GROMACS .gro file of C-alpha atoms in nm:
model
  309
    1MET     CA    1  -2.896  -0.316   0.333
    2ARG     CA    2  -2.709  -0.174   0.668
    3ALA     CA    3  -2.783   0.204   0.730
    4THR     CA    4  -2.375   0.180   0.769
    5LEU     CA    5  -2.112  -0.017   0.683
    6ASN     CA    6  -1.849   0.063   0.871
    7PRO     CA    7  -1.544  -0.075   0.808
    8ILE     CA    8  -1.432  -0.334   1.073
    9LEU     CA    9  -1.017  -0.406   1.107
   10ILE     CA   10  -0.885  -0.739   1.283
   11THR     CA   11  -0.537  -0.780   1.352
   12GLY     CA   12  -0.298  -0.983   1.594
   13PRO     CA   13   0.020  -1.211   1.590
   14THR     CA   14   0.036  -1.510   1.352
   15ALA     CA   15  -0.156  -1.804   1.464
   16SER     CA   16  -0.382  -1.590   1.706
   17GLY     CA   17  -0.749  -1.636   1.546
   18LYS     CA   18  -0.824  -1.353   1.388
   19SER     CA   19  -0.907  -1.508   1.029
   20GLY     CA   20  -1.141  -1.694   1.233
   21LEU     CA   21  -1.319  -1.432   1.411
   22ALA     CA   22  -1.303  -1.245   1.063
   23LEU     CA   23  -1.490  -1.523   0.915
   24GLN     CA   24  -1.734  -1.510   1.178
   25LEU     CA   25  -1.804  -1.174   1.146
   26ALA     CA   26  -1.849  -1.213   0.783
   27SER     CA   27  -2.097  -1.459   0.824
   28ARG     CA   28  -2.337  -1.297   1.036
   29LEU     CA   29  -2.297  -0.955   0.894
   30GLY     CA   30  -2.249  -1.071   0.489
   31GLY     CA   31  -1.899  -0.878   0.539
   32THR     CA   32  -1.622  -0.896   0.255
   33ILE     CA   33  -1.324  -1.026   0.361
   34ILE     CA   34  -0.989  -0.803   0.279
   35ASN     CA   35  -0.625  -0.901   0.332
   36ALA     CA   36  -0.382  -0.701   0.534
   37ASP     CA   37  -0.138  -0.996   0.545
   38SER     CA   38   0.190  -0.905   0.298
   39MET     CA   39   0.290  -1.263   0.245
   40GLN     CA   40  -0.067  -1.381   0.194
   41VAL     CA   41  -0.092  -1.174  -0.108
   42TYR     CA   42   0.119  -1.402  -0.298
   43ARG     CA   43  -0.007  -1.712  -0.508
   44ASP     CA   44   0.286  -1.932  -0.440
   45LEU     CA   45   0.262  -1.981  -0.096
   46HIS     CA   46  -0.102  -2.062   0.016
   47ILE     CA   47  -0.023  -2.322   0.266
   48LEU     CA   48   0.259  -2.174   0.430
   49THR     CA   49   0.101  -1.849   0.490
   50ALA     CA   50  -0.225  -1.992   0.607
   51ARG     CA   51  -0.423  -1.826   0.335
   52PRO     CA   52  -0.826  -1.892   0.365
   53SER     CA   53  -0.911  -2.235   0.256
   54ALA     CA   54  -1.171  -2.310   0.009
   55GLU     CA   55  -1.421  -2.364   0.249
   56ASP     CA   56  -1.378  -2.068   0.414
   57GLU     CA   57  -1.378  -1.872   0.098
   58ALA     CA   58  -1.700  -2.035   0.043
   59VAL     CA   59  -1.825  -1.914   0.337
   60ALA     CA   60  -1.795  -1.549   0.228
   61THR     CA   61  -1.611  -1.331  -0.051
   62HIS     CA   62  -1.227  -1.299   0.009
   63MET     CA   63  -1.016  -0.993  -0.181
   64LEU     CA   64  -0.654  -0.989  -0.218
   65TYR     CA   65  -0.532  -1.295  -0.120
   66GLY     CA   66  -0.303  -1.536  -0.365
   67HIS     CA   67  -0.321  -1.255  -0.661
   68VAL     CA   68   0.030  -1.159  -0.673
   69ASP     CA   69   0.341  -1.384  -0.869
   70GLY     CA   70   0.646  -1.414  -0.649
   71HIS     CA   71   0.863  -1.262  -0.916
   72GLU     CA   72   0.719  -0.922  -0.786
   73GLY     CA   73   0.761  -0.707  -0.513
   74TYR     CA   74   0.463  -0.650  -0.291
   75SER     CA   75   0.438  -0.248  -0.161
   76ALA     CA   76   0.242  -0.105   0.101
   77GLY     CA   77   0.126   0.170  -0.170
   78ARG     CA   78   0.024  -0.107  -0.391
   79PHE     CA   79  -0.175  -0.249  -0.065
   80GLN     CA   80  -0.354   0.071  -0.047
   81ARG     CA   81  -0.429   0.129  -0.386
   82GLU     CA   82  -0.609  -0.200  -0.373
   83ALA     CA   83  -0.782  -0.251  -0.043
   84ALA     CA   84  -0.878   0.098  -0.124
   85ASP     CA   85  -1.091  -0.058  -0.418
   86ALA     CA   86  -1.150  -0.325  -0.255
   87ILE     CA   87  -1.341  -0.146   0.048
   88SER     CA   88  -1.553   0.036  -0.222
   89ALA     CA   89  -1.626  -0.273  -0.416
   90ALA     CA   90  -1.760  -0.428  -0.070
   91HIS     CA   91  -1.963  -0.077  -0.019
   92ASN     CA   92  -2.107  -0.070  -0.381
   93VAL     CA   93  -2.291  -0.412  -0.285
   94GLY     CA   94  -2.376  -0.373   0.087
   95ARG     CA   95  -2.118  -0.559   0.257
   96VAL     CA   96  -1.921  -0.427   0.538
   97PRO     CA   97  -1.552  -0.419   0.452
   98ILE     CA   98  -1.370  -0.658   0.709
   99ILE     CA   99  -0.969  -0.594   0.680
  100VAL     CA  100  -0.750  -0.900   0.843
  101GLY     CA  101  -0.403  -0.958   0.861
  102GLY     CA  102  -0.089  -0.928   1.119
  103THR     CA  103   0.101  -0.629   0.868
  104GLY     CA  104   0.061  -0.352   1.053
  105LEU     CA  105   0.227  -0.106   0.791
  106TYR     CA  106  -0.064  -0.186   0.596
  107PHE     CA  107  -0.338  -0.055   0.858
  108LYS     CA  108  -0.110   0.215   0.904
  109ALA     CA  109  -0.136   0.299   0.556
  110LEU     CA  110  -0.522   0.253   0.573
  111LEU     CA  111  -0.541   0.517   0.865
  112GLU     CA  112  -0.279   0.749   0.824
  113GLY     CA  113  -0.202   0.746   0.475
  114LEU     CA  114   0.176   0.711   0.342
  115SER     CA  115   0.410   0.948   0.310
  116PRO     CA  116   0.463   1.049  -0.082
  117ILE     CA  117   0.796   0.898  -0.152
  118PRO     CA  118   0.875   0.925  -0.534
  119ALA     CA  119   0.886   0.600  -0.747
  120ILE     CA  120   1.249   0.461  -0.726
  121PRO     CA  121   1.413   0.387  -1.024
  122ASP     CA  122   1.454  -0.011  -1.109
  123ALA     CA  123   1.819   0.072  -1.166
  124VAL     CA  124   1.878   0.202  -0.809
  125ARG     CA  125   1.643  -0.115  -0.671
  126SER     CA  126   1.850  -0.352  -0.824
  127HIS     CA  127   2.166  -0.186  -0.725
  128TRP     CA  128   2.139  -0.180  -0.358
  129ARG     CA  129   1.972  -0.534  -0.344
  130GLN     CA  130   2.280  -0.647  -0.530
  131GLN     CA  131   2.511  -0.480  -0.275
  132GLU     CA  132   2.325  -0.634   0.027
  133ARG     CA  133   2.385  -1.021  -0.136
  134GLU     CA  134   2.773  -0.919  -0.162
  135TYR     CA  135   2.841  -0.739   0.131
  136GLY     CA  136   2.557  -0.801   0.398
  137ALA     CA  137   2.326  -0.592   0.574
  138ASP     CA  138   2.622  -0.501   0.869
  139ALA     CA  139   2.815  -0.348   0.565
  140LEU     CA  140   2.563  -0.151   0.378
  141HIS     CA  141   2.455  -0.030   0.753
  142THR     CA  142   2.802   0.149   0.759
  143VAL     CA  143   2.722   0.286   0.410
  144LEU     CA  144   2.386   0.421   0.571
  145CYS     CA  145   2.628   0.617   0.846
  146ARG     CA  146   2.788   0.835   0.594
  147ASP     CA  147   2.516   0.899   0.352
  148ASP     CA  148   2.170   0.899   0.577
  149PRO     CA  149   2.270   0.891   1.001
  150VAL     CA  150   1.917   0.939   1.095
  151MET     CA  151   1.792   0.649   0.945
  152ALA     CA  152   2.117   0.462   1.044
  153ALA     CA  153   2.090   0.535   1.403
  154ARG     CA  154   1.684   0.395   1.398
  155LEU     CA  155   1.751   0.057   1.213
  156ASP     CA  156   1.892  -0.251   1.350
  157PRO     CA  157   2.242  -0.311   1.154
  158ASN     CA  158   2.121  -0.702   1.076
  159ASP     CA  159   1.751  -0.549   0.931
  160GLY     CA  160   1.876  -0.607   0.563
  161GLN     CA  161   1.557  -0.517   0.411
  162ARG     CA  162   1.463  -0.199   0.573
  163ILE     CA  163   1.877  -0.040   0.538
  164VAL     CA  164   1.810  -0.108   0.165
  165ARG     CA  165   1.520   0.066   0.143
  166ALA     CA  166   1.670   0.379   0.296
  167LEU     CA  167   1.970   0.344   0.088
  168GLU     CA  168   1.722   0.332  -0.236
  169VAL     CA  169   1.556   0.637  -0.129
  170VAL     CA  170   1.823   0.875  -0.030
  171HIS     CA  171   2.009   0.774  -0.337
  172ALA     CA  172   1.730   0.822  -0.531
  173THR     CA  173   1.553   1.172  -0.394
  174GLY     CA  174   1.858   1.332  -0.239
  175LYS     CA  175   1.659   1.322   0.099
  176SER     CA  176   1.638   1.078   0.369
  177LEU     CA  177   1.373   0.862   0.434
  178ASP     CA  178   1.307   1.014   0.759
  179ASP     CA  179   1.243   1.340   0.557
  180TRP     CA  180   0.983   1.201   0.362
  181GLN     CA  181   0.815   1.021   0.627
  182GLN     CA  182   0.780   1.350   0.815
  183GLN     CA  183   0.535   1.459   0.493
  184PRO     CA  184   0.119   1.338   0.550
  185GLY     CA  185  -0.051   1.084   0.373
  186THR     CA  186  -0.419   1.081   0.260
  187PRO     CA  187  -0.597   0.834   0.519
  188VAL     CA  188  -0.837   0.563   0.311
  189ILE     CA  189  -1.061   0.513   0.650
  190ASP     CA  190  -1.153   0.753   0.914
  191PRO     CA  191  -1.042   0.589   1.258
  192ALA     CA  192  -1.314   0.747   1.407
  193ALA     CA  193  -1.608   0.564   1.201
  194CYS     CA  194  -1.442   0.204   1.216
  195LEU     CA  195  -1.373  -0.016   1.471
  196ARG     CA  196  -1.006  -0.166   1.560
  197LEU     CA  197  -0.941  -0.512   1.696
  198ILE     CA  198  -0.661  -0.726   1.826
  199VAL     CA  199  -0.693  -1.032   1.890
  200MET     CA  200  -0.424  -1.105   2.178
  201PRO     CA  201  -0.412  -1.428   2.355
  202ASP     CA  202  -0.165  -1.569   2.587
  203ARG     CA  203   0.174  -1.535   2.473
  204ASP     CA  204   0.229  -1.885   2.591
  205VAL     CA  205  -0.108  -1.961   2.437
  206VAL     CA  206  -0.042  -1.804   2.055
  207TYR     CA  207   0.354  -1.975   2.107
  208ARG     CA  208   0.172  -2.345   2.117
  209GLN     CA  209  -0.103  -2.243   1.818
  210SER     CA  210   0.180  -2.121   1.590
  211GLU     CA  211   0.400  -2.442   1.675
  212GLU     CA  212   0.060  -2.659   1.605
  213ARG     CA  213   0.005  -2.486   1.297
  214VAL     CA  214   0.390  -2.508   1.151
  215ASP     CA  215   0.317  -2.942   1.241
  216ALA     CA  216  -0.031  -2.896   1.028
  217MET     CA  217   0.165  -2.683   0.735
  218MET     CA  218   0.395  -2.956   0.720
  219ALA     CA  219   0.148  -3.252   0.692
  220ALA     CA  220  -0.047  -3.052   0.443
  221GLY     CA  221   0.282  -3.066   0.186
  222ALA     CA  222   0.428  -2.703   0.310
  223LEU     CA  223   0.774  -2.870   0.154
  224ASP     CA  224   0.616  -2.944  -0.191
  225GLU     CA  225   0.474  -2.600  -0.212
  226VAL     CA  226   0.877  -2.458  -0.146
  227ARG     CA  227   1.041  -2.734  -0.369
  228ALA     CA  228   0.758  -2.557  -0.660
  229LEU     CA  229   0.930  -2.198  -0.568
  230GLN     CA  230   1.284  -2.308  -0.525
  231VAL     CA  231   1.286  -2.419  -0.937
  232ARG     CA  232   1.200  -2.076  -0.987
  233HIS     CA  233   1.521  -1.958  -0.879
  234LEU     CA  234   1.378  -1.609  -0.783
  235ASP     CA  235   1.571  -1.340  -0.659
  236VAL     CA  236   1.650  -1.431  -0.294
  237ALA     CA  237   1.592  -1.051  -0.185
  238LEU     CA  238   1.218  -1.098  -0.327
  239PRO     CA  239   0.993  -1.066  -0.034
  240VAL     CA  240   0.822  -1.413  -0.134
  241MET     CA  241   1.143  -1.557   0.003
  242ARG     CA  242   1.157  -1.439   0.250
  243ALA     CA  243   0.815  -1.585   0.420
  244LEU     CA  244   0.829  -1.725   0.698
  245GLY     CA  245   0.953  -2.061   0.652
  246VAL     CA  246   1.102  -2.045   0.321
  247ARG     CA  247   1.462  -2.049   0.390
  248PRO     CA  248   1.476  -2.318   0.652
  249LEU     CA  249   1.293  -2.550   0.421
  250ILE     CA  250   1.537  -2.476   0.111
  251GLN     CA  251   1.845  -2.551   0.317
  252HIS     CA  252   1.616  -2.951   0.406
  253LEU     CA  253   1.569  -2.938   0.015
  254SER     CA  254   1.919  -2.888  -0.023
  255GLY     CA  255   2.025  -3.115   0.222
  256GLN     CA  256   2.180  -2.857   0.456
  257LEU     CA  257   1.919  -2.916   0.721
  258ALA     CA  258   1.718  -3.258   0.864
  259ARG     CA  259   1.340  -3.252   0.846
  260ASP     CA  260   1.366  -3.255   1.197
  261GLU     CA  261   1.561  -2.973   1.245
  262THR     CA  262   1.397  -2.783   0.934
  263VAL     CA  263   1.068  -2.800   1.163
  264THR     CA  264   1.247  -2.689   1.499
  265ALA     CA  265   1.395  -2.375   1.270
  266VAL     CA  266   1.076  -2.276   1.130
  267LYS     CA  267   0.890  -2.291   1.492
  268ALA     CA  268   1.193  -2.070   1.639
  269GLU     CA  269   1.149  -1.857   1.340
  270THR     CA  270   0.793  -1.775   1.351
  271ARG     CA  271   0.825  -1.710   1.762
  272GLN     CA  272   1.084  -1.486   1.665
  273PHE     CA  273   0.885  -1.301   1.459
  274ILE     CA  274   0.505  -1.295   1.699
  275LYS     CA  275   0.775  -1.130   1.926
  276ARG     CA  276   0.845  -0.862   1.671
  277GLN     CA  277   0.465  -0.821   1.633
  278LEU     CA  278   0.373  -0.796   1.974
  279THR     CA  279   0.635  -0.528   1.992
  280TRP     CA  280   0.478  -0.305   1.683
  281PHE     CA  281   0.131  -0.368   1.826
  282LYS     CA  282   0.238  -0.252   2.159
  283GLY     CA  283   0.426   0.057   2.017
  284ASN     CA  284   0.158   0.142   1.747
  285MET     CA  285  -0.162   0.026   1.818
  286SER     CA  286  -0.281   0.120   2.156
  287ALA     CA  287  -0.571   0.316   2.072
  288TRP     CA  288  -0.697  -0.039   1.904
  289LYS     CA  289  -0.938  -0.264   2.123
  290ALA     CA  290  -0.765  -0.554   2.265
  291ILE     CA  291  -0.945  -0.869   2.300
  292THR     CA  292  -0.826  -1.242   2.364
  293THR     CA  293  -0.935  -1.547   2.169
  294GLN     CA  294  -1.169  -1.649   2.391
  295GLN     CA  295  -1.350  -1.345   2.454
  296THR     CA  296  -1.419  -1.306   2.066
  297GLU     CA  297  -1.728  -1.490   2.089
  298SER     CA  298  -1.879  -1.274   2.333
  299TYR     CA  299  -1.758  -0.953   2.163
  300LEU     CA  300  -1.963  -1.064   1.864
  301ASP     CA  301  -2.308  -0.888   1.957
  302GLU     CA  302  -2.081  -0.580   2.052
  303ILE     CA  303  -1.927  -0.548   1.711
  304ILE     CA  304  -2.236  -0.609   1.538
  305ALA     CA  305  -2.439  -0.345   1.735
  306PHE     CA  306  -2.107  -0.103   1.608
  307ILE     CA  307  -2.210  -0.213   1.264
  308ASP     CA  308  -2.570  -0.093   1.289
  309SER     CA  309  -2.543   0.218   1.463
   0.00000   0.00000   0.00000
């Protein structure tokens, strides 16, 4: 057993190669890979979310992948609790926790903690989701301007998911989400006792890799996967229904888009998502060590030296 089992945190945009790096490290170090991607938690979408293959799972223990049913929401708070348990489980068997994924908020939850926002009653949550379905994000943003102007100024009028969240909080608690976010949370991981890496290929490279991934997903049966999801008639506001590619693939299954149009739409949606990820990383992860895909092999020895220190 190693003297220390310092966690390794790995993030990066979609299709950057971060999961491959995590697998290499887990193989070399005897590590446990812990998911930090908000869509890879769902069992309904294995192909479309690029969850690890059976071959990958044979190389190393993987945790928090595909363990949530699509009818459930999955929050950063639940991730924080489950990730803390997974890290402890890895430590208990002498394995290095390797947390990997593209959801920046999840890493923020681990390193900074989450604000102590009370649970939102189901009735309040259902009401505002229904309001978004009926009237749209822009109309709800107008309501938010009246009820919580601070959060309204921070949010894009088209960002329905975050607008709904802000309305839920202010109506359930009587306080702005901004007020709650000012209250410090409890970190799970000490930032000084972990290694934080961002895999950052050149933008053109990651765009090309993401398009190649979409083609591979389509060939592997992503359409059948979404067909199985469609017949469940889940609420379109659920996170699983907002996963990259789900909407255009359902439009294809409903006869609204031709196959080639669908593939083009999924690629465009993925590219926009990568742009948002890169913006978030730039604004929130400046202290992380950025490496290119080509540098990952050369950094393996450095990473292993850190773990052994």
